[in-house]
Amino acid sequence: MIGPKAYIHLDRLIHNYRIIRQHLGGSPVMAVVKANGYGHGAVACTKALEKEGCGFFAVFTFDEALELRQAGIQSDIIIFSRMQKEFLAEAIDQNVILNMSGQNDFELLNEFYSKSGESPIFHLKIDTGMSRLGIPFEDAGRVLTTLSENPQLKCEGIYSHFATADEGELDYAEWQLEQFNLVLSLADEMGIDFKYRHFSNSGAVLNLPNSKFDIVRIGMILYGAFPSDEVPMNIDIKPVMEFRGPIVETRRIKAGTKVSYGGVWASPKDTTIGVIQTGFADGFPRPWYDGGHVIYKGKHYSIAGRVCMDQLMVDFSDDNVTVGDEVLLFGENGKDSLHMEEISQHIQTTPYVLATSIHGRTERIYLK
Ligand SMILES: Cc1ncc(COP(=O)(O)O)c(C=O)c1O
């Protein structure tokens, strides 16, 4: 079908997984495959990683976990979103791990236990400074006491999440880590043993090597992009997604001709304009028209005028262009590379936003 294509290089995903494990000295990895595997396709990425030996996956919603189970994924799956009463029975049926992040989750679980005699497995989330989900640090002692008084509830893990691990200034992240270590010491004193303690994300893998604990949660760097430009980029990760769009039309225009909405771009000289069938509705970053470019046959060409919903235009100058060929929008192919990091820096967003925006009509093609 004609339209944008996301070529997903599963071999690069596995390469990244191996490189990261090596960097971590072999620590186990919890692969974060929420939001459709950061736009890369959750099922295909999870299957490839599971085959490689990764045994733990994280998603955000219950439906995302069900999608993986229905696709035959056997490994552990944790759900990061808020625990809901409606999931409890199915979490047990589907063997999915829940997130305990509020005091009243105990009430939910105990009410369920009193009716069913069962408890889903869950991990306890401590808020050490993200101020999103999680038991506030100040309440950790009380919650650990409740946990030790309720051995019928199956808590297998304890974790927290960094707010600033991918920044150059790490004081706040280090303070969060101290808070987490205090909670772990308290749990130790109380004789509470967790199968898994986890904290690291991609930024922490690169910036805070002493936050590995028992398993390391990783999203962005698995997909081959650095979370920010403030982390040491000392691991050889490769972009998993190669996003391409087809040239569907070319036309010669005269110098001074305006191109696209608003007429904000006019050609400085007579030129060939190519129409690429990819637009912001497919996830192409709209602000990237200003200073943005694409790659065709090894050369960079400027985007001409505003990106439209379904199409964008490229200034091919006087070069030969074949309708039906594809241009590289971002990613890597042989010597051609245009990284999400470069685009996101230019338009002041992040690779997380770029990758997860790839959706809609974009066809994913999995390459082994
Ligand atoms: C709780 C949690 N852990 C880990 C991650 C993975 O983060 P990253 O993609 O930076 O590795 C995320 C992603 O947002 C998250 O929400």
mmCIF file of C-alpha atoms and ligand atoms in Angstrom, residues 32 34 38 80 125 132 161 201-202 217-220 352, ligand 1:
data_model
loop_
_atom_site.group_PDB
_atom_site.id
_atom_site.type_symbol
_atom_site.label_atom_id
_atom_site.label_comp_id
_atom_site.label_asym_id
_atom_site.label_seq_id
_atom_site.Cartn_x
_atom_site.Cartn_y
_atom_site.Cartn_z
ATOM 1 C CA VAL A 32 9.301 -1.112 28.608
ATOM 2 C CA LYS A 34 4.114 0.572 26.597
ATOM 3 C CA TYR A 38 7.169 3.397 21.827
ATOM 4 C CA PHE A 80 2.333 0.856 35.398
ATOM 5 C CA LYS A 125 5.627 2.038 43.955
ATOM 6 C CA ARG A 132 3.014 11.291 39.949
ATOM 7 C CA HIS A 161 10.854 6.401 39.132
ATOM 8 C CA ASN A 201 15.305 4.010 33.391
ATOM 9 C CA SER A 202 17.353 4.819 30.271
ATOM 10 C CA ARG A 217 13.572 -0.818 33.412
ATOM 11 C CA ILE A 218 14.490 0.327 29.941
ATOM 12 C CA GLY A 219 12.540 1.929 27.151
ATOM 13 C CA MET A 220 14.106 4.586 24.943
ATOM 14 C CA TYR A 352 9.833 9.840 23.087
HETATM 15 C C1 LIG B 1 7.686 3.890 35.370
HETATM 16 C C2 LIG B 1 8.579 3.902 34.178
HETATM 17 N N1 LIG B 1 9.710 3.183 34.208
HETATM 18 C C3 LIG B 1 10.549 3.148 33.153
HETATM 19 C C4 LIG B 1 10.280 3.867 32.011
HETATM 20 C C5 LIG B 1 11.255 3.805 30.862
HETATM 21 O O1 LIG B 1 11.871 5.018 30.663
HETATM 22 P P1 LIG B 1 12.943 5.216 29.496
HETATM 23 O O2 LIG B 1 12.204 5.087 28.212
HETATM 24 O O3 LIG B 1 13.484 6.557 29.729
HETATM 25 O O4 LIG B 1 13.959 4.130 29.656
HETATM 26 C C6 LIG B 1 9.131 4.649 31.944
HETATM 27 C C7 LIG B 1 8.862 5.454 30.746
HETATM 28 O O5 LIG B 1 8.312 6.501 30.719
HETATM 29 C C8 LIG B 1 8.251 4.661 33.057
HETATM 30 O O6 LIG B 1 7.118 5.382 33.037
#
